[in-house]
XYZ file of C-alpha atoms in Angstrom:
519
model
C 0.000 0.000 0.000
C 2.862 2.368 0.772
C 4.195 1.708 -2.733
C 1.404 3.899 -4.086
C 2.366 6.843 -1.879
C 6.144 6.370 -2.053
C 6.914 4.998 -5.563
C 10.660 4.993 -4.916
C 10.180 2.077 -2.513
C 9.632 -0.199 -5.519
C 13.346 0.070 -6.317
C 14.451 -0.766 -2.791
C 16.281 -4.166 -2.767
C 14.603 -5.263 0.468
C 11.130 -4.412 -0.835
C 11.848 -6.363 -4.039
C 13.036 -9.350 -2.029
C 10.015 -9.171 0.284
C 7.538 -9.105 -2.613
C 9.303 -11.961 -4.343
C 9.553 -14.117 -1.222
C 5.948 -13.702 -0.044
C 4.671 -14.806 -3.476
C 7.096 -17.724 -3.805
C 6.703 -21.434 -3.108
C 9.193 -21.100 -0.234
C 6.726 -18.906 1.600
C 4.087 -21.643 1.197
C 6.480 -24.143 2.806
C 7.274 -21.667 5.584
C 3.589 -21.210 6.459
C 3.177 -24.997 6.335
C 5.914 -25.371 8.959
C 4.182 -22.800 11.182
C 0.877 -24.653 10.877
C 2.480 -27.970 11.849
C 4.192 -26.372 14.855
C 0.898 -24.837 15.929
C -0.941 -28.183 15.825
C 1.816 -30.359 17.262
C 3.265 -28.071 19.942
C 0.047 -26.182 20.832
C 1.477 -22.708 20.169
C -1.545 -21.333 18.298
C -1.436 -17.764 19.563
C 2.214 -17.242 18.604
C 1.606 -18.678 15.143
C -1.537 -16.595 14.649
C 0.262 -13.348 15.474
C 3.120 -14.345 13.155
C 0.688 -15.034 10.320
C -1.218 -11.794 10.929
C 2.001 -9.780 10.617
C 3.829 -11.766 7.913
C 0.808 -12.548 5.717
C -1.415 -9.578 6.475
C 0.111 -6.361 7.793
C 3.550 -6.342 6.119
C 2.380 -7.442 2.629
C -0.502 -4.970 2.836
C 1.958 -2.117 3.320
C 5.004 -3.184 1.313
C 4.215 -5.896 -1.274
C 2.854 -5.794 -4.819
C -0.233 -7.850 -3.943
C -1.650 -10.132 -1.246
C -0.486 -13.528 -2.526
C 0.987 -14.060 0.943
C -2.559 -14.451 2.339
C -3.309 -17.556 0.254
C -1.341 -20.151 2.325
C -2.878 -19.266 5.732
C -6.380 -19.326 4.252
C -5.630 -22.734 2.727
C -4.006 -24.271 5.831
C -5.201 -22.284 8.839
C -7.954 -24.869 9.387
C -5.259 -27.390 10.337
C -3.571 -25.263 13.005
C -5.704 -26.239 16.018
C -3.959 -28.613 18.422
C -5.662 -31.538 20.117
C -4.638 -30.325 23.549
C -6.479 -27.026 22.930
C -9.591 -28.461 21.279
C -12.465 -27.146 23.395
C -14.802 -29.920 22.225
C -12.471 -32.457 23.884
C -10.890 -30.504 26.739
C -12.986 -28.319 29.038
C -10.129 -26.032 30.126
C -8.555 -25.596 26.711
C -6.793 -22.493 25.463
C -9.870 -21.508 23.457
C -11.843 -21.222 26.691
C -9.299 -18.757 28.110
C -10.514 -15.114 27.991
C -6.955 -13.837 27.449
C -6.521 -16.054 24.407
C -9.923 -15.053 23.034
C -8.992 -11.370 23.320
C -5.696 -11.992 21.528
C -7.471 -13.996 18.853
C -9.863 -11.092 18.261
C -6.857 -8.768 17.838
C -5.377 -11.164 15.251
C -8.663 -11.267 13.321
C -8.881 -7.456 13.351
C -5.305 -7.095 12.046
C -5.983 -9.540 9.206
C -9.362 -8.033 8.317
C -8.072 -4.450 8.296
C -5.064 -5.462 6.187
C -7.183 -7.163 3.545
C -9.957 -4.563 3.449
C -7.666 -1.534 3.420
C -5.510 -3.028 0.658
C -8.605 -3.726 -1.424
C -9.896 -0.164 -0.988
C -6.534 1.410 -1.846
C -6.188 -0.787 -4.935
C -9.582 0.388 -6.140
C -8.817 4.057 -5.421
C -5.556 3.968 -7.341
C -7.211 1.958 -10.137
C -4.439 -0.569 -10.341
C -6.739 -3.017 -12.117
C -9.916 -2.912 -14.188
C -12.433 -4.670 -11.969
C -15.359 -6.757 -13.058
C -17.383 -9.458 -11.369
C -15.859 -12.953 -11.442
C -17.357 -15.367 -13.935
C -18.986 -17.620 -11.306
C -20.614 -14.797 -9.328
C -24.189 -15.654 -10.344
C -23.846 -19.255 -9.203
C -22.531 -18.170 -5.811
C -25.314 -15.609 -5.369
C -28.094 -18.081 -6.209
C -26.583 -20.824 -4.071
C -26.116 -18.378 -1.188
C -29.746 -17.283 -1.332
C -31.055 -20.830 -0.989
C -28.424 -21.680 1.626
C -29.781 -18.831 3.764
C -33.422 -19.750 3.025
C -32.866 -23.430 3.857
C -35.776 -24.662 5.969
C -38.102 -21.809 4.958
C -41.777 -22.431 5.908
C -40.790 -25.032 8.502
C -41.066 -24.617 12.306
C -37.282 -24.942 12.635
C -36.480 -21.978 10.364
C -35.011 -19.150 12.407
C -32.127 -16.699 12.532
C -29.661 -19.362 13.653
C -30.187 -21.668 10.681
C -30.194 -18.697 8.274
C -26.930 -17.448 9.772
C -25.388 -20.908 9.472
C -26.397 -20.942 5.797
C -24.588 -17.607 5.423
C -21.484 -19.103 7.063
C -21.648 -22.052 4.677
C -21.724 -19.923 1.519
C -19.034 -17.579 2.865
C -16.749 -20.532 3.595
C -16.635 -21.481 -0.097
C -17.046 -18.006 -1.561
C -15.012 -15.536 0.481
C -11.606 -16.681 -0.777
C -12.905 -16.883 -4.359
C -13.985 -13.236 -4.436
C -11.261 -11.909 -2.147
C -8.325 -13.262 -4.138
C -9.946 -12.478 -7.477
C -9.414 -8.810 -6.604
C -6.346 -8.872 -4.345
C -3.949 -10.963 -6.454
C -1.982 -9.640 -9.425
C -2.752 -12.667 -11.605
C -0.704 -11.423 -14.542
C 2.460 -12.362 -12.641
C 1.100 -15.359 -10.776
C 3.148 -18.520 -11.325
C 1.187 -21.377 -12.826
C 2.782 -24.027 -10.628
C 1.842 -22.111 -7.464
C -1.344 -24.138 -7.109
C 0.595 -27.423 -7.300
C 2.984 -26.495 -4.501
C 0.075 -25.136 -2.445
C -2.017 -28.332 -2.523
C 1.095 -30.513 -2.064
C 2.007 -28.542 1.049
C -1.545 -28.936 2.358
C -1.263 -32.700 1.840
C 2.095 -33.017 3.574
C 0.994 -30.853 6.505
C -1.938 -33.253 6.984
C 0.363 -36.285 6.727
C 2.902 -34.925 9.243
C 0.121 -34.136 11.688
C -1.267 -37.648 11.127
C 2.095 -39.188 12.026
C 2.364 -37.014 15.144
C -1.159 -38.043 16.147
C -0.396 -41.732 15.586
C 2.699 -41.544 17.775
C 0.953 -39.440 20.454
C 3.398 -36.543 20.378
C 1.140 -34.522 22.687
C 1.469 -37.279 25.303
C 5.267 -37.200 25.033
C 5.505 -33.388 25.248
C 2.733 -32.459 27.677
C 1.952 -35.739 29.452
C -1.460 -35.633 27.785
C -3.620 -38.751 27.785
C -3.037 -41.279 25.017
C -5.008 -40.686 21.845
C -6.997 -43.915 21.639
C -9.160 -42.652 18.775
C -7.615 -40.876 15.809
C -8.397 -37.197 16.373
C -6.135 -34.282 15.574
C -6.891 -30.880 16.991
C -9.084 -30.048 14.016
C -10.699 -33.278 12.859
C -11.049 -37.037 12.746
C -9.405 -39.350 10.225
C -11.945 -38.495 7.517
C -11.239 -34.767 7.818
C -7.493 -35.380 7.500
C -7.980 -37.711 4.542
C -10.200 -35.149 2.846
C -7.445 -32.524 2.973
C -4.977 -34.973 1.424
C -7.264 -35.604 -1.576
C -6.560 -32.039 -2.761
C -2.851 -32.736 -3.257
C -2.705 -35.590 -5.798
C -3.219 -33.484 -8.928
C -0.372 -31.216 -7.842
C 2.136 -34.073 -8.097
C 0.950 -35.015 -11.585
C 1.123 -31.411 -12.784
C 4.750 -31.189 -11.660
C 5.479 -34.579 -13.239
C 4.148 -33.243 -16.555
C 5.888 -29.858 -16.476
C 9.206 -30.611 -14.739
C 12.297 -32.321 -16.176
C 12.545 -34.884 -13.352
C 9.072 -36.476 -13.072
C 10.239 -39.212 -10.722
C 10.612 -36.717 -7.851
C 6.916 -35.683 -7.653
C 5.850 -39.275 -8.371
C 8.023 -40.516 -5.515
C 6.480 -37.924 -3.220
C 3.089 -39.128 -4.398
C 3.934 -42.581 -2.986
C 4.414 -41.000 0.424
C 1.105 -39.191 0.077
C -0.814 -42.366 -0.796
C 0.806 -44.142 2.124
C -0.150 -41.188 4.329
C -3.783 -41.619 3.279
C -3.585 -45.233 4.466
C -2.297 -44.017 7.844
C -5.483 -41.979 8.336
C -7.544 -45.203 7.933
C -10.253 -43.117 6.271
C -11.883 -45.557 3.874
C -13.632 -42.855 1.854
C -10.405 -40.879 1.431
C -8.431 -44.018 0.521
C -10.952 -45.086 -2.116
C -11.043 -41.563 -3.559
C -7.259 -41.121 -3.563
C -6.477 -44.448 -5.189
C -9.223 -44.022 -7.808
C -8.038 -40.460 -8.526
C -4.432 -41.690 -8.768
C -5.360 -44.183 -11.490
C -7.129 -41.476 -13.499
C -4.249 -39.042 -13.041
C -1.671 -41.664 -14.052
C -3.597 -42.279 -17.288
C -3.675 -38.520 -17.946
C 0.060 -38.363 -17.297
C 0.775 -41.073 -19.877
C -1.510 -39.476 -22.459
C -0.164 -35.921 -22.361
C 3.571 -36.708 -22.177
C 5.807 -37.341 -25.184
C 7.385 -40.668 -26.132
C 10.639 -40.625 -24.140
C 8.991 -38.859 -21.239
C 6.214 -41.452 -21.339
C 8.758 -44.264 -21.034
C 10.304 -42.571 -17.990
C 6.862 -42.176 -16.451
C 6.001 -45.832 -17.058
C 9.197 -46.857 -15.267
C 8.385 -44.517 -12.402
C 4.831 -45.843 -12.184
C 6.173 -49.406 -12.141
C 8.351 -48.471 -9.195
C 5.309 -46.969 -7.472
C 3.281 -50.171 -7.946
C 6.082 -52.359 -6.590
C 6.728 -50.043 -3.647
C 3.065 -49.891 -2.669
C 2.711 -53.643 -3.071
C 5.533 -54.163 -0.549
C 4.972 -51.336 1.925
C 1.203 -51.424 2.371
C 0.896 -55.075 3.530
C 3.916 -54.646 5.823
C 2.795 -51.457 7.577
C -0.974 -51.801 7.171
C -1.804 -55.489 6.983
C -5.578 -54.924 7.150
C -5.529 -53.028 3.845
C -6.252 -55.976 1.547
C -8.792 -57.353 3.993
C -10.697 -54.075 3.969
C -10.565 -53.433 0.234
C -11.033 -56.942 -1.120
C -12.396 -59.634 1.193
C -14.532 -57.408 3.365
C -15.734 -55.216 0.507
C -16.915 -58.209 -1.524
C -18.751 -59.577 1.487
C -20.407 -56.315 2.478
C -21.786 -55.308 -0.930
C -23.978 -58.423 -0.996
C -26.671 -56.788 1.120
C -27.416 -53.269 2.272
C -27.189 -54.001 5.993
C -23.567 -55.114 5.770
C -22.774 -52.211 3.459
C -24.337 -49.932 6.026
C -22.102 -51.425 8.707
C -19.047 -51.109 6.465
C -19.892 -47.461 5.785
C -20.424 -46.643 9.502
C -24.222 -46.364 9.213
C -24.055 -44.044 6.222
C -26.711 -45.978 4.263
C -29.276 -45.451 7.035
C -28.134 -41.838 7.315
C -28.650 -41.262 3.583
C -32.098 -42.890 3.652
C -33.125 -40.702 6.582
C -31.809 -37.593 4.824
C -33.809 -38.357 1.678
C -36.917 -39.174 3.720
C -36.617 -35.939 5.668
C -35.985 -33.928 2.497
C -39.169 -35.273 0.923
C -41.236 -33.944 3.842
C -40.360 -30.367 2.772
C -39.067 -30.769 -0.776
C -38.948 -27.132 -1.891
C -36.783 -25.407 0.740
C -35.718 -28.394 2.837
C -35.653 -28.649 6.611
C -32.795 -26.302 7.454
C -29.224 -26.954 8.526
C -30.073 -28.284 11.986
C -32.478 -31.031 10.884
C -29.794 -33.736 11.126
C -29.865 -34.908 14.735
C -26.996 -36.452 16.677
C -28.809 -39.753 17.251
C -28.932 -40.519 13.516
C -25.605 -38.967 12.558
C -22.113 -38.977 14.023
C -21.700 -37.285 17.356
C -18.870 -34.888 16.411
C -20.990 -31.740 16.361
C -20.635 -28.623 18.504
C -23.325 -26.193 19.600
C -23.072 -24.083 16.452
C -21.920 -26.690 13.920
C -24.693 -29.294 13.570
C -24.322 -32.949 12.518
C -24.109 -33.334 8.753
C -25.518 -35.872 6.259
C -22.060 -36.916 4.952
C -22.999 -36.518 1.284
C -23.074 -33.221 -0.596
C -26.267 -33.862 -2.582
C -28.216 -35.305 0.352
C -26.928 -32.530 2.612
C -28.198 -29.807 0.289
C -31.473 -31.594 -0.518
C -32.308 -32.273 3.142
C -31.264 -28.763 4.246
C -32.276 -26.549 1.296
C -34.642 -28.676 -0.782
C -34.952 -28.953 -4.544
C -34.288 -25.230 -5.028
C -31.002 -25.537 -3.154
C -30.055 -28.640 -5.125
C -30.776 -26.906 -8.443
C -28.703 -23.915 -7.297
C -25.812 -26.256 -6.465
C -26.078 -27.923 -9.895
C -25.946 -24.481 -11.531
C -22.845 -23.714 -9.461
C -21.312 -26.960 -10.749
C -22.286 -26.012 -14.325
C -20.396 -22.722 -14.022
C -17.396 -24.655 -12.733
C -17.334 -26.993 -15.739
C -18.024 -24.136 -18.146
C -14.992 -22.287 -16.761
C -12.833 -25.325 -17.438
C -14.097 -26.187 -20.917
C -13.653 -22.624 -22.151
C -10.182 -23.051 -23.663
C -8.995 -25.927 -21.430
C -5.300 -26.396 -20.678
C -3.225 -28.877 -18.687
C -2.987 -26.308 -15.901
C -6.761 -25.922 -15.721
C -7.258 -29.691 -16.017
C -5.062 -30.380 -12.995
C -6.852 -27.760 -10.902
C -10.136 -29.399 -11.922
C -8.761 -32.805 -10.920
C -7.775 -31.419 -7.527
C -11.259 -29.992 -6.996
C -12.858 -33.121 -8.493
C -11.074 -35.447 -6.056
C -12.296 -33.271 -3.183
C -15.881 -33.340 -4.518
C -15.766 -37.132 -4.934
C -14.545 -37.528 -1.352
C -17.455 -35.281 -0.317
C -19.854 -37.949 -1.584
C -18.834 -40.063 1.424
C -18.367 -37.282 3.960
C -19.197 -33.662 4.783
C -16.060 -31.941 3.439
C -18.014 -29.539 1.231
C -19.955 -28.382 4.303
C -16.827 -27.827 6.434
C -15.399 -24.323 6.678
C -11.707 -25.236 6.342
C -11.862 -27.286 3.107
C -14.328 -24.744 1.728
C -11.713 -21.978 1.946
C -9.227 -24.037 -0.092
C -11.982 -24.937 -2.549
C -12.649 -21.229 -3.176
C -8.926 -20.575 -3.716
C -8.715 -23.315 -6.348
C -11.841 -21.999 -8.076
C -10.337 -18.546 -8.569
C -7.042 -20.108 -9.722
C -9.023 -22.096 -12.282
C -10.781 -18.997 -13.561
C -7.656 -16.837 -13.730
C -5.512 -19.575 -15.286
C -6.726 -18.562 -18.748
C -5.608 -14.952 -18.285
C -2.302 -15.981 -16.750
C -1.427 -18.032 -19.844
C -2.460 -15.228 -22.202
C -0.374 -12.879 -20.082
C 2.694 -15.038 -20.633
C 2.051 -15.205 -24.397
C 1.618 -11.443 -24.482
C 4.932 -10.909 -22.732
C 6.715 -13.104 -25.290
C 5.021 -11.399 -28.221
C 5.753 -7.960 -26.805
C 9.382 -8.893 -26.339
C 9.632 -9.668 -30.049
C 7.559 -6.663 -31.078
C 8.639 -3.961 -28.668
C 7.018 -1.147 -30.636
C 3.638 -2.844 -31.106
C 0.796 -1.073 -29.283
C -0.559 -3.147 -26.432
C -4.083 -2.935 -27.857
C -2.815 -4.510 -31.078
C -1.211 -7.329 -29.063
C -4.555 -7.888 -27.389
C -6.249 -8.348 -30.745
C -3.567 -10.707 -32.040
C -3.887 -12.949 -28.980
C -7.644 -12.661 -28.688
C -7.177 -11.310 -25.175
C -10.094 -9.762 -23.345
C -9.057 -8.153 -20.048
C -11.245 -9.408 -17.234
C -10.373 -8.627 -13.645
C -7.113 -6.708 -14.196
C -5.144 -4.601 -16.658
C -1.485 -4.665 -17.721
C 1.032 -2.018 -16.759
C 4.006 -3.353 -18.697
C 4.916 -5.703 -21.538
C 7.387 -7.978 -19.834
C 6.337 -7.996 -16.202
C 8.157 -10.371 -13.941
C 9.146 -12.824 -16.706
C 11.522 -10.488 -18.525
C 14.630 -12.306 -17.320
C 13.275 -15.635 -18.597
C 12.529 -14.566 -22.169
């Protein structure tokens, strides 16, 4: 923000370094380390103040844009430690008035940083602003989220407010970063490193939970049931599903594909450690699809290298999984074949989800237009992991929306999905395809669980949506920079016509931008 008032600061070496670092992949890794430390060592307040200053206040004043705010929005959900989870521990940190006051200060710092930067950007007309392409879908879906349960006795301010929270959880990052990020200079592989970091943060926290690190450090009671500070095994597995497409994108675009594929082995093994059956099924099915895509889009010699790498993956998994998780084949072969023979066994295998789905459909049919509201799912028929504000969920996106918001809500969600696919199929690229695969794996996992209705995954979902939409302009930006480099005297409007570029969401201030040294 100060760069507008003191233009000479742009030439300061420290300011250049700061802008470059906060928008780099190394900053993503750095925030990932902070998140892990917060969850494992229960130092939330120190991490939150660090994030507020490093990702909010300093970039707001001294950086070119607010790319630094993306990692904490994507991973902040995973920062809560088990020892400070107020749903498990009565005298947790989150029940301490001093902590609550400090947390409010952190929220105010972050909010003021984001809002003030947005206002100043608009005043100085740095970009030409328009509404994002998927705005209509969000507006319609938000309306029926808020009206969920209308004309029923249970409809009140609480359920309407929860509907507002639900739509904000998936929409706030989409709209916020559409305006606050300078997408013309945004690196295309940023999304890959972001989702990979999210996956590895979840895996590291899974390992620490399995080995009861909190017991070793604080003398805390042994964790008999898998529960991190922010979720059960299914929540952790759901976060990992985002990461798989990131590995394949790097395998396609980088010279050494075996490195991301090797890291993908660790990720798949990490999914097994969570013991989340829905996440494991989704991840292994998504991996097969992504491997096929990898073989199709790569060239001959690269394809041979990838086949060799995939062979190594198959052999490694075949050896490691039975050794470290000997119930794997029992769960996915013997038991699965037995349980699909009748619905009662399948219901037992799915932890009563079949009965839950039937009850959700039955309840939705009682008020088919606007549904029964967000609090219609009771603890006795669902899973007892709800708090006072967050109700039990139906563990399936379509049933959740139908039971809560009725047919109108379901149609609004389908329109939202239509806008998503339309955004992809308008000039699709490998970059856009991998972002879609990342979102698609998350949506498939949401068919077995309530990820789409959780606030944390919803924030990352919104980030990936805006990256998908702006991917098209980022690629045209790169082409424009190359063309301008070869035609230095060509008017920028003429370059727009040659490339078929239609500015949407930002304008260009220079020909070469940040990629000048690479051309």
